[in-house]
């Protein structure tokens, strides 16, 4: 027989007995609290805040706009001074070109009162320039974004969610739907969207291109039939069979998926927990990320307590490279001076050394180049190599597998002129994709592996420039087939990046994406029953 339900009176008595039980020690302190104890909770101006208190922002939401020369942050003031030394006045430049003069235009000195950036040599030229109105709003937006990042407020858009439930599906339609289905904090402002997209654009661009629910499909003509077969091979490793749950137990017996990020710069300095978001999109896969390039950020060498000499085998960046890191803030440890800003002039910035983690170990003996490896989680291992890929390709070429390996280039600059190599016949600079010191020997190696090669660009012009360079590169033209056709990247950064050498030059990180692979050829079998077999 079923037990009868308790009567409401019995429930009320039980609740009364529960409330009459002795309370924890915290309640006894409350009972003896003085009636004036609330005064102690008021924060004194000179006393530090409690651990649970929210930080007091240095700048409020309505006080983010400041001209660079009057900014409360030294780094922004230093950047304004660097721009004044590098950027030419657009009015002087156009007048010099119209008159056919060769003399260089004056540098910018006057700060626009609407955007706060140094834009012209004088107020008169600022008033004459009608083109400035076209990009003034973007400059003001970038100005406020830089001040907001340093304002001291709690950046809730950087609070990343944990693992995804295996019964929950992630949508890759756009940033908003992705954040909602991944249970990110609500992005209430456009500024929060820009900050979050800038942080996550690298791992989510990879995940958005590889996932089985990717928005790049045959229906929208972004994915080619050859690319569909290539991604199907990868997805057979990334995902479990249809109907099975995507759980950690499914990683048993599956090969490790290796992602080679070549020419890595800023990607190599991202905290590992940001890259962990990629593994949460594929719960049943173990990823091994390889950051390979001469500007890869290596861990800071550990310092001895008795001397300043390094006590670990971790390679330290050379002094020469530290003086050529544009776009970063550095501090001279000897002079203890205020940080100085090194502008992002033409050459992409080299990120500063990353902090050591507990499981960081040197990989110098294994790869023969300055490198490190971090087994961050059971599903994510990170390796960084400060070297050209051509120098380490021999260690991977016999193990590359189109079912488990892929390559990613984030804005590699294939179509830009090489600063080091020139054509022997014409004397003109070679394109970087054909330069023997840059991507010239690398691309044929990657095409021979038949692994997919993904490339991003920071603008439509940059994507077109890189794609056009493929048709002229030796051992590349005619040796590849399309996997993803060139077009916009759904998970590109929404934040404008401004060039110090000309504030009119603005780009968005990973604006576009495309992919290729080595061309497959049919092999004819000579015999009684002649047929074509796919190679």
mmCIF file of C-alpha atoms in Angstrom, residues 115-336:
data_model
loop_
_atom_site.group_PDB
_atom_site.id
_atom_site.type_symbol
_atom_site.label_atom_id
_atom_site.label_comp_id
_atom_site.label_asym_id
_atom_site.label_seq_id
_atom_site.Cartn_x
_atom_site.Cartn_y
_atom_site.Cartn_z
ATOM 1 C CA UNK A 115 37.747 60.828 -32.769
ATOM 2 C CA UNK A 116 40.790 61.769 -30.635
ATOM 3 C CA UNK A 117 43.364 60.315 -33.076
ATOM 4 C CA UNK A 118 46.236 62.336 -34.573
ATOM 5 C CA UNK A 119 45.004 62.699 -38.152
ATOM 6 C CA UNK A 120 46.368 65.928 -39.755
ATOM 7 C CA UNK A 121 49.313 68.285 -39.557
ATOM 8 C CA UNK A 122 47.158 71.292 -38.629
ATOM 9 C CA UNK A 123 43.603 72.290 -37.848
ATOM 10 C CA UNK A 124 43.288 73.971 -41.246
ATOM 11 C CA UNK A 125 44.039 70.754 -43.090
ATOM 12 C CA UNK A 126 41.653 68.896 -40.801
ATOM 13 C CA UNK A 127 38.854 71.262 -41.810
ATOM 14 C CA UNK A 128 39.757 70.919 -45.500
ATOM 15 C CA UNK A 129 39.704 67.118 -45.512
ATOM 16 C CA UNK A 130 36.212 65.989 -46.484
ATOM 17 C CA UNK A 131 37.278 62.326 -46.621
ATOM 18 C CA UNK A 132 37.955 62.233 -42.887
ATOM 19 C CA UNK A 133 34.230 62.057 -42.136
ATOM 20 C CA UNK A 134 34.065 58.619 -43.781
ATOM 21 C CA UNK A 135 36.262 56.943 -41.175
ATOM 22 C CA UNK A 136 36.020 59.314 -38.192
ATOM 23 C CA UNK A 137 33.283 57.276 -36.489
ATOM 24 C CA UNK A 138 35.363 54.105 -36.743
ATOM 25 C CA UNK A 139 38.352 55.846 -35.190
ATOM 26 C CA UNK A 140 36.229 57.099 -32.311
ATOM 27 C CA UNK A 141 34.870 53.596 -31.807
ATOM 28 C CA UNK A 142 38.414 52.188 -31.675
ATOM 29 C CA UNK A 143 39.441 54.969 -29.275
ATOM 30 C CA UNK A 144 36.677 54.126 -26.832
ATOM 31 C CA UNK A 145 37.349 50.398 -27.136
ATOM 32 C CA UNK A 146 41.001 50.857 -26.156
ATOM 33 C CA UNK A 147 40.034 52.943 -23.133
ATOM 34 C CA UNK A 148 37.314 50.483 -22.134
ATOM 35 C CA UNK A 149 39.785 47.574 -22.058
ATOM 36 C CA UNK A 150 41.925 49.546 -19.601
ATOM 37 C CA UNK A 151 39.068 51.088 -17.620
ATOM 38 C CA UNK A 152 39.282 48.521 -14.830
ATOM 39 C CA UNK A 153 35.692 47.325 -15.097
ATOM 40 C CA UNK A 154 34.899 43.642 -14.786
ATOM 41 C CA UNK A 155 34.941 42.322 -18.346
ATOM 42 C CA UNK A 156 32.137 39.784 -18.166
ATOM 43 C CA UNK A 157 32.388 39.113 -21.893
ATOM 44 C CA UNK A 158 35.696 37.358 -21.151
ATOM 45 C CA UNK A 159 34.059 34.880 -18.761
ATOM 46 C CA UNK A 160 34.136 31.716 -20.850
ATOM 47 C CA UNK A 161 31.662 28.847 -20.324
ATOM 48 C CA UNK A 162 32.538 25.301 -19.395
ATOM 49 C CA UNK A 163 31.947 22.003 -21.211
ATOM 50 C CA UNK A 164 28.925 21.604 -23.442
ATOM 51 C CA UNK A 165 26.261 19.052 -22.565
ATOM 52 C CA UNK A 166 26.245 16.149 -25.001
ATOM 53 C CA UNK A 167 22.503 16.642 -25.530
ATOM 54 C CA UNK A 168 22.955 20.329 -26.411
ATOM 55 C CA UNK A 169 23.697 21.464 -29.946
ATOM 56 C CA UNK A 170 25.889 24.431 -30.828
ATOM 57 C CA UNK A 171 24.801 26.650 -33.705
ATOM 58 C CA UNK A 172 27.384 28.205 -36.033
ATOM 59 C CA UNK A 173 25.001 30.597 -37.796
ATOM 60 C CA UNK A 174 26.679 33.761 -36.423
ATOM 61 C CA UNK A 175 28.310 35.151 -33.315
ATOM 62 C CA UNK A 176 25.034 35.906 -31.508
ATOM 63 C CA UNK A 177 23.550 32.441 -31.959
ATOM 64 C CA UNK A 178 26.867 30.813 -31.125
ATOM 65 C CA UNK A 179 27.197 32.727 -27.854
ATOM 66 C CA UNK A 180 23.587 31.894 -26.948
ATOM 67 C CA UNK A 181 23.847 28.167 -27.642
ATOM 68 C CA UNK A 182 27.228 27.981 -25.869
ATOM 69 C CA UNK A 183 25.751 29.801 -22.841
ATOM 70 C CA UNK A 184 28.133 32.754 -22.868
ATOM 71 C CA UNK A 185 27.284 35.772 -20.713
ATOM 72 C CA UNK A 186 24.837 38.076 -22.416
ATOM 73 C CA UNK A 187 26.523 40.505 -24.807
ATOM 74 C CA UNK A 188 24.483 43.585 -23.956
ATOM 75 C CA UNK A 189 26.493 46.139 -25.942
ATOM 76 C CA UNK A 190 28.224 46.292 -29.295
ATOM 77 C CA UNK A 191 31.468 46.992 -27.472
ATOM 78 C CA UNK A 192 31.192 43.702 -25.580
ATOM 79 C CA UNK A 193 30.610 41.946 -28.896
ATOM 80 C CA UNK A 194 33.761 43.458 -30.344
ATOM 81 C CA UNK A 195 35.878 42.494 -27.334
ATOM 82 C CA UNK A 196 34.593 38.908 -27.257
ATOM 83 C CA UNK A 197 34.902 38.377 -31.009
ATOM 84 C CA UNK A 198 38.484 39.665 -30.982
ATOM 85 C CA UNK A 199 39.417 37.188 -28.236
ATOM 86 C CA UNK A 200 37.669 34.147 -29.715
ATOM 87 C CA UNK A 201 38.146 34.653 -33.449
ATOM 88 C CA UNK A 202 41.127 32.282 -33.719
ATOM 89 C CA UNK A 203 39.756 29.135 -32.006
ATOM 90 C CA UNK A 204 36.159 29.587 -33.177
ATOM 91 C CA UNK A 205 37.228 30.215 -36.785
ATOM 92 C CA UNK A 206 38.854 26.776 -36.716
ATOM 93 C CA UNK A 207 35.880 25.172 -35.013
ATOM 94 C CA UNK A 208 33.384 26.870 -37.312
ATOM 95 C CA UNK A 209 35.154 25.522 -40.384
ATOM 96 C CA UNK A 210 35.613 21.942 -39.138
ATOM 97 C CA UNK A 211 32.404 21.187 -37.264
ATOM 98 C CA UNK A 212 29.776 18.971 -38.857
ATOM 99 C CA UNK A 213 27.173 21.709 -38.267
ATOM 100 C CA UNK A 214 29.347 24.368 -39.872
ATOM 101 C CA UNK A 215 27.682 27.138 -41.857
ATOM 102 C CA UNK A 216 30.069 26.448 -44.755
ATOM 103 C CA UNK A 217 28.121 23.943 -46.850
ATOM 104 C CA UNK A 218 27.502 22.775 -50.400
ATOM 105 C CA UNK A 219 24.143 24.570 -50.403
ATOM 106 C CA UNK A 220 25.659 28.049 -50.092
ATOM 107 C CA UNK A 221 28.417 27.082 -52.572
ATOM 108 C CA UNK A 222 31.201 27.775 -50.092
ATOM 109 C CA UNK A 223 32.118 24.094 -49.861
ATOM 110 C CA UNK A 224 33.175 22.303 -53.042
ATOM 111 C CA UNK A 225 32.564 18.595 -53.784
ATOM 112 C CA UNK A 226 36.287 17.926 -53.325
ATOM 113 C CA UNK A 227 36.195 19.883 -50.089
ATOM 114 C CA UNK A 228 33.193 17.915 -48.902
ATOM 115 C CA UNK A 229 35.161 14.678 -49.242
ATOM 116 C CA UNK A 230 38.168 16.217 -47.520
ATOM 117 C CA UNK A 231 36.136 17.516 -44.556
ATOM 118 C CA UNK A 232 34.225 14.241 -44.346
ATOM 119 C CA UNK A 233 37.537 12.493 -43.675
ATOM 120 C CA UNK A 234 38.377 14.943 -40.894
ATOM 121 C CA UNK A 235 34.897 14.844 -39.369
ATOM 122 C CA UNK A 236 35.009 11.064 -39.169
ATOM 123 C CA UNK A 237 37.805 11.594 -36.634
ATOM 124 C CA UNK A 238 36.422 14.716 -34.963
ATOM 125 C CA UNK A 239 32.960 13.275 -34.285
ATOM 126 C CA UNK A 240 31.515 9.988 -33.087
ATOM 127 C CA UNK A 241 29.312 7.774 -35.267
ATOM 128 C CA UNK A 242 25.759 8.954 -35.795
ATOM 129 C CA UNK A 243 23.575 8.231 -32.769
ATOM 130 C CA UNK A 244 26.431 7.894 -30.278
ATOM 131 C CA UNK A 245 26.883 10.546 -27.567
ATOM 132 C CA UNK A 246 29.791 12.983 -27.839
ATOM 133 C CA UNK A 247 31.464 12.169 -24.537
ATOM 134 C CA UNK A 248 35.007 11.962 -23.230
ATOM 135 C CA UNK A 249 34.862 8.162 -23.246
ATOM 136 C CA UNK A 250 34.631 8.236 -27.042
ATOM 137 C CA UNK A 251 38.241 9.473 -27.306
ATOM 138 C CA UNK A 252 39.500 5.950 -26.547
ATOM 139 C CA UNK A 253 41.008 4.480 -29.672
ATOM 140 C CA UNK A 254 40.672 7.647 -31.758
ATOM 141 C CA UNK A 255 43.772 9.276 -33.296
ATOM 142 C CA UNK A 256 44.970 12.641 -32.130
ATOM 143 C CA UNK A 257 43.904 15.568 -34.334
ATOM 144 C CA UNK A 258 46.882 17.822 -35.092
ATOM 145 C CA UNK A 259 46.341 21.428 -36.143
ATOM 146 C CA UNK A 260 49.450 23.137 -37.517
ATOM 147 C CA UNK A 261 49.131 26.927 -37.261
ATOM 148 C CA UNK A 262 51.927 28.265 -39.465
ATOM 149 C CA UNK A 263 53.313 31.775 -39.227
ATOM 150 C CA UNK A 264 51.759 32.068 -35.782
ATOM 151 C CA UNK A 265 52.078 35.395 -33.982
ATOM 152 C CA UNK A 266 49.262 36.653 -31.751
ATOM 153 C CA UNK A 267 47.645 33.195 -31.777
ATOM 154 C CA UNK A 268 50.607 31.757 -29.885
ATOM 155 C CA UNK A 269 50.219 34.255 -27.031
ATOM 156 C CA UNK A 270 46.541 33.533 -26.305
ATOM 157 C CA UNK A 271 45.945 31.937 -22.888
ATOM 158 C CA UNK A 272 45.418 28.173 -23.152
ATOM 159 C CA UNK A 273 41.942 28.400 -21.642
ATOM 160 C CA UNK A 274 40.863 30.387 -24.710
ATOM 161 C CA UNK A 275 42.032 27.575 -26.993
ATOM 162 C CA UNK A 276 40.227 25.150 -24.701
ATOM 163 C CA UNK A 277 36.977 26.523 -26.128
ATOM 164 C CA UNK A 278 37.868 24.690 -29.356
ATOM 165 C CA UNK A 279 38.042 21.339 -27.549
ATOM 166 C CA UNK A 280 34.615 21.916 -26.001
ATOM 167 C CA UNK A 281 33.094 22.002 -29.482
ATOM 168 C CA UNK A 282 34.479 18.479 -30.030
ATOM 169 C CA UNK A 283 34.149 16.701 -26.651
ATOM 170 C CA UNK A 284 35.329 13.351 -28.018
ATOM 171 C CA UNK A 285 38.554 14.577 -29.641
ATOM 172 C CA UNK A 286 42.091 15.144 -28.405
ATOM 173 C CA UNK A 287 43.698 18.152 -30.103
ATOM 174 C CA UNK A 288 47.384 18.915 -30.459
ATOM 175 C CA UNK A 289 48.027 22.501 -31.547
ATOM 176 C CA UNK A 290 51.368 23.331 -33.164
ATOM 177 C CA UNK A 291 52.297 27.021 -33.341
ATOM 178 C CA UNK A 292 55.150 27.248 -35.827
ATOM 179 C CA UNK A 293 56.837 30.439 -36.997
ATOM 180 C CA UNK A 294 59.785 32.751 -36.352
ATOM 181 C CA UNK A 295 57.562 35.056 -34.256
ATOM 182 C CA UNK A 296 56.002 32.448 -31.988
ATOM 183 C CA UNK A 297 55.781 33.536 -28.370
ATOM 184 C CA UNK A 298 57.845 31.310 -26.073
ATOM 185 C CA UNK A 299 57.507 31.015 -22.275
ATOM 186 C CA UNK A 300 59.418 33.361 -20.056
ATOM 187 C CA UNK A 301 62.587 31.707 -18.693
ATOM 188 C CA UNK A 302 62.530 31.049 -14.976
ATOM 189 C CA UNK A 303 64.858 33.285 -12.971
ATOM 190 C CA UNK A 304 66.943 32.134 -10.025
ATOM 191 C CA UNK A 305 66.399 33.836 -6.685
ATOM 192 C CA UNK A 306 70.139 34.438 -6.251
ATOM 193 C CA UNK A 307 70.999 35.579 -9.740
ATOM 194 C CA UNK A 308 69.326 36.709 -12.914
ATOM 195 C CA UNK A 309 70.570 33.735 -14.918
ATOM 196 C CA UNK A 310 68.046 31.288 -16.269
ATOM 197 C CA UNK A 311 67.674 27.987 -14.427
ATOM 198 C CA UNK A 312 65.667 26.174 -17.072
ATOM 199 C CA UNK A 313 66.318 24.923 -20.529
ATOM 200 C CA UNK A 314 63.448 27.010 -21.906
ATOM 201 C CA UNK A 315 64.822 29.171 -24.721
ATOM 202 C CA UNK A 316 64.564 32.893 -24.227
ATOM 203 C CA UNK A 317 63.840 35.343 -27.041
ATOM 204 C CA UNK A 318 66.931 36.998 -28.394
ATOM 205 C CA UNK A 319 67.724 40.606 -27.601
ATOM 206 C CA UNK A 320 67.572 41.455 -31.273
ATOM 207 C CA UNK A 321 63.997 40.248 -31.567
ATOM 208 C CA UNK A 322 62.916 42.147 -28.454
ATOM 209 C CA UNK A 323 63.878 45.435 -30.045
ATOM 210 C CA UNK A 324 61.764 44.762 -33.104
ATOM 211 C CA UNK A 325 58.409 43.991 -31.543
ATOM 212 C CA UNK A 326 56.053 46.581 -32.982
ATOM 213 C CA UNK A 327 52.676 47.074 -31.474
ATOM 214 C CA UNK A 328 53.542 45.862 -27.944
ATOM 215 C CA UNK A 329 54.319 47.512 -24.639
ATOM 216 C CA UNK A 330 57.755 46.849 -23.193
ATOM 217 C CA UNK A 331 59.528 47.915 -20.049
ATOM 218 C CA UNK A 332 63.259 48.199 -19.566
ATOM 219 C CA UNK A 333 64.042 46.155 -16.434
ATOM 220 C CA UNK A 334 67.383 47.908 -15.927
ATOM 221 C CA UNK A 335 66.221 51.508 -16.034
ATOM 222 C CA UNK A 336 62.738 50.853 -14.576
#
